[in-house]
Coordinates of C-alpha atoms in Angstrom, one line a residue:
X231 CA -10.7 -8.1 -11.3
X232 CA -7.3 -9.2 -11.4
X233 CA -3.9 -8.9 -9.4
X234 CA -0.4 -8.7 -10.6
X235 CA 2.3 -9.2 -8.0
X236 CA 5.5 -7.9 -9.2
X237 CA 8.4 -9.2 -7.8
X238 CA 11.7 -7.6 -8.1
X239 CA 14.8 -9.9 -7.5
X240 CA 18.4 -9.8 -7.2
X241 CA 20.7 -12.5 -5.7
X242 CA 17.6 -13.8 -3.7
X243 CA 18.3 -17.7 -4.2
X244 CA 18.0 -18.3 -0.7
X245 CA 14.3 -17.0 -0.6
X246 CA 12.7 -16.2 -3.9
X247 CA 11.2 -20.1 -4.0
X248 CA 9.9 -19.7 -0.8
X249 CA 8.2 -16.2 -1.4
X250 CA 6.6 -17.6 -4.6
X251 CA 5.2 -20.7 -2.7
X252 CA 4.1 -18.5 0.2
X253 CA 2.1 -16.2 -2.6
X254 CA 0.7 -19.7 -3.9
X255 CA -0.3 -20.7 -0.4
X256 CA -2.2 -17.2 0.4
X257 CA -6.0 -17.3 0.3
X258 CA -6.1 -14.6 -2.5
X259 CA -9.8 -13.7 -3.2
X260 CA -9.1 -12.7 -6.8
X261 CA -7.4 -14.0 -9.8
X262 CA -3.4 -13.3 -9.9
X263 CA -0.2 -13.2 -11.8
X264 CA 3.4 -13.3 -10.8
X265 CA 5.5 -11.2 -12.7
X266 CA 9.1 -11.8 -11.6
X267 CA 11.8 -9.1 -12.9
X268 CA 15.4 -10.5 -12.4
X269 CA 17.8 -7.7 -12.1
X270 CA 20.8 -9.5 -13.6
X271 CA 21.4 -11.8 -10.6
X272 CA 24.6 -13.2 -10.1
X273 CA 23.6 -16.4 -8.3
X274 CA 21.1 -19.1 -9.3
X275 CA 18.0 -16.7 -8.7
X276 CA 17.2 -16.5 -12.5
X277 CA 17.4 -20.4 -13.0
X278 CA 15.0 -20.9 -9.9
X279 CA 12.5 -18.4 -11.4
X280 CA 12.6 -20.2 -14.9
X281 CA 12.2 -23.5 -13.2
X282 CA 9.1 -22.1 -11.5
X283 CA 7.8 -20.6 -14.7
X284 CA 8.0 -24.2 -16.4
X285 CA 6.4 -25.6 -13.3
X286 CA 3.4 -23.4 -12.9
X287 CA 3.0 -22.1 -16.4
X288 CA 3.7 -18.8 -18.2
X289 CA 0.0 -17.7 -17.7
X290 CA 0.8 -17.8 -13.9
X291 CA 4.3 -16.7 -13.7
X292 CA 6.2 -14.2 -16.2
X293 CA 9.7 -13.7 -16.0
X294 CA 11.6 -10.8 -17.4
X295 CA 15.7 -10.7 -16.9
X296 CA 17.6 -7.3 -17.3
X297 CA 20.9 -7.5 -19.1
X298 CA 22.4 -5.5 -16.4
X299 CA 21.7 -4.4 -12.9
X300 CA 19.3 -1.4 -12.9
X301 CA 17.9 -1.2 -9.4
X302 CA 14.5 -2.0 -7.7
X303 CA 12.6 1.0 -9.1
X304 CA 13.4 0.2 -12.7
X305 CA 12.4 -3.4 -12.2
X306 CA 9.1 -2.2 -10.8
X307 CA 8.5 0.1 -13.8
X308 CA 9.2 -3.0 -16.0
X309 CA 7.0 -4.9 -14.2
X310 CA 4.2 -2.3 -14.5
X311 CA 4.7 -2.2 -18.3
X312 CA 4.0 -5.7 -18.7
X313 CA 1.5 -6.6 -15.8
X314 CA -1.8 -7.3 -17.1
X315 CA -3.7 -7.0 -13.8
X316 CA -6.2 -4.2 -12.7
X317 CA -4.6 -4.0 -9.4
X318 CA -0.7 -4.1 -8.8
X319 CA 1.2 -4.9 -5.5
X320 CA 5.3 -5.2 -5.1
X321 CA 6.4 -8.3 -3.2
X322 CA 10.1 -8.2 -2.2
X323 CA 11.8 -11.4 -3.1
X324 CA 13.1 -11.7 0.6
X325 CA 10.9 -12.9 3.5
X326 CA 10.5 -9.7 5.0
X327 CA 6.9 -9.2 4.0
X328 CA 4.2 -11.9 4.2
X329 CA 2.0 -12.7 1.1
X330 CA -0.5 -14.1 3.8
X331 CA -1.1 -10.3 4.6
X332 CA -2.3 -9.6 0.9
X333 CA -5.9 -10.5 1.1
X334 CA -6.3 -7.9 4.2
X335 CA -4.7 -5.4 2.0
X336 CA -7.2 -6.4 -0.9
X337 CA -10.4 -6.0 1.5
X338 CA -10.9 -2.3 1.5
X339 CA -10.6 -2.1 -2.5
X340 CA -12.7 -5.1 -3.2
X341 CA -15.3 -3.4 -0.7
X342 CA -15.1 -0.3 -2.3
X343 CA -13.8 1.7 0.7
X344 CA -10.4 2.5 -0.7
X345 CA -8.5 3.4 -4.0
X346 CA -5.1 2.9 -2.5
X347 CA -3.7 0.8 0.3
X348 CA -0.8 0.7 2.2
X349 CA 0.4 -2.2 4.5
X350 CA 1.9 -0.5 7.6
X351 CA 4.6 -1.9 9.7
X352 CA 4.1 0.8 12.5
X353 CA -0.1 0.9 12.6
X354 CA 0.1 -1.7 15.4
X355 CA 3.8 -1.9 16.2
X356 CA 6.1 0.9 17.7
X357 CA 9.1 -1.2 16.5
X358 CA 8.5 -3.8 13.7
X359 CA 10.1 -7.2 14.7
X360 CA 14.0 -7.2 14.1
X361 CA 14.2 -3.7 12.4
X362 CA 17.4 -1.9 14.1
X363 CA 17.0 1.3 15.3
X364 CA 18.7 3.4 12.5
X365 CA 15.9 1.9 10.2
X366 CA 13.3 2.6 12.5
X367 CA 14.4 6.2 12.8
X368 CA 14.8 6.6 9.2
X369 CA 11.5 5.2 8.4
X370 CA 9.7 7.6 10.9
X371 CA 11.6 10.7 9.7
X372 CA 10.6 10.1 6.3
X373 CA 7.0 9.4 7.0
X374 CA 7.0 12.5 9.2
X375 CA 8.5 14.6 6.4
X376 CA 5.9 13.1 3.9
X377 CA 3.0 13.9 6.0
X378 CA 4.2 17.4 6.4
X379 CA 4.9 18.2 2.8
X380 CA 1.6 16.7 1.5
X381 CA -0.8 16.8 4.6
X382 CA -1.1 13.3 5.0
X383 CA -1.5 11.0 8.0
X384 CA 0.6 7.8 7.3
X385 CA 2.2 5.9 9.7
X386 CA 4.8 4.1 7.1
X387 CA 5.2 5.6 3.8
X388 CA 8.3 3.4 3.1
X389 CA 6.4 0.3 3.3
X390 CA 6.9 -2.2 0.4
X391 CA 3.5 -3.2 0.7
X392 CA 1.2 -1.0 -1.6
X393 CA -1.8 -2.1 -3.7
X394 CA -2.4 0.4 -6.5
X395 CA -4.8 0.3 -9.6
X396 CA -2.3 -0.3 -12.1
X397 CA -4.3 2.2 -14.7
X398 CA -3.5 5.0 -11.9
X399 CA 0.0 4.4 -11.4
X400 CA 0.8 4.2 -15.0
X401 CA -0.3 8.0 -15.3
X402 CA 1.9 9.1 -12.5
X403 CA 5.1 9.1 -14.8
X404 CA 7.5 7.6 -12.4
X405 CA 11.0 7.6 -13.2
X406 CA 12.6 5.8 -9.8
X407 CA 15.6 3.7 -10.7
X408 CA 16.4 2.4 -7.1
X409 CA 14.8 2.7 -3.7
X410 CA 13.3 6.2 -4.4
X411 CA 10.4 4.3 -5.7
X412 CA 8.6 4.6 -2.3
X413 CA 8.9 8.2 -1.8
X414 CA 8.2 8.9 -5.4
X415 CA 5.0 6.9 -5.6
X416 CA 3.7 8.5 -2.6
X417 CA 4.5 12.0 -3.3
X418 CA 2.9 11.8 -6.8
X419 CA -0.3 10.0 -5.4
X420 CA -0.6 12.9 -3.0
X421 CA -0.2 15.3 -5.5
X422 CA -3.1 14.3 -7.5
X423 CA -5.2 14.0 -4.4
X424 CA -5.6 10.2 -4.1
X425 CA -6.4 9.0 -0.8
X426 CA -4.4 6.4 0.8
X427 CA -5.7 3.7 3.2
X428 CA -3.5 1.8 5.7
X429 CA -3.9 -1.7 7.0
X430 CA -1.6 -3.3 9.6
X431 CA 0.8 -6.2 8.4
X432 CA 3.7 -8.4 9.8
X433 CA 7.2 -7.7 9.1
X434 CA 10.3 -9.5 9.7
X435 CA 13.4 -7.3 9.0
X436 CA 16.6 -8.7 7.8
X437 CA 20.0 -7.3 7.6
X438 CA 22.8 -6.6 5.1
X439 CA 24.3 -9.8 6.0
X440 CA 21.1 -11.7 4.6
X441 CA 21.0 -9.5 1.5
X442 CA 19.2 -6.4 2.4
X443 CA 20.3 -3.8 -0.4
X444 CA 19.1 -0.4 1.0
X445 CA 21.8 1.7 2.1
X446 CA 22.2 5.1 4.4
X447 CA 22.6 7.5 1.5
X448 CA 19.3 6.2 0.2
X449 CA 17.6 8.2 3.1
X450 CA 19.0 11.5 1.4
X451 CA 17.9 10.2 -2.0
X452 CA 14.2 9.9 -0.4
X453 CA 14.2 13.4 1.1
X454 CA 15.4 15.0 -2.3
X455 CA 12.6 13.0 -4.0
X456 CA 9.9 14.1 -1.7
X457 CA 10.9 17.6 -1.8
X458 CA 11.5 18.0 -5.7
X459 CA 7.9 16.5 -6.4
X460 CA 6.4 18.5 -3.7
X461 CA 7.5 21.8 -5.2
X462 CA 7.8 20.9 -8.8
X463 CA 5.6 22.9 -11.3

């Protein structure tokens, strides 16, 4: 079994190399590939990614560059289309999520105890480190709505760490362009009755000044996606 680690990036020159080095240092129990999707960065992110690809080899690092800025969801769907692993996980290009946590996300799947695993920032922490109260509130409200609409028992629907079989996710018909990827994939998994297992992860929040790109109106887009998928024919 092989893991494809999809890394959507946009202006991440300060952190993307650290993230990739952290992935390389993580004790991953199965073979893996890095699929870097650069969303038309305006800084040196792409140059860093190209250099790392040359250093590590194209069999380990694949780089795709968008001709225009399309959004995180679009990048993830591009990554899914070119990935070759049986399992996929999304790794943000900043330092909010720790690649060292990926082995514990893989463990339930490799043991045959889970089909899909979410890394929860709230399972063992009421308030993830550095997360501002509006973000905590938004995350809790969206997770509550997801649980009510789809009869789930999640603690963190919006987590960026989700491990899903690639064959399964390719059958979901995802169409997200931006940050609505998280509610859409969760809603479509729930509509198909796929059980979701959560494990606790570490988290180090960053703000807009450090490059965080999600905005308040993305909350309302997430609500719309959850509602529309639930009541779609």
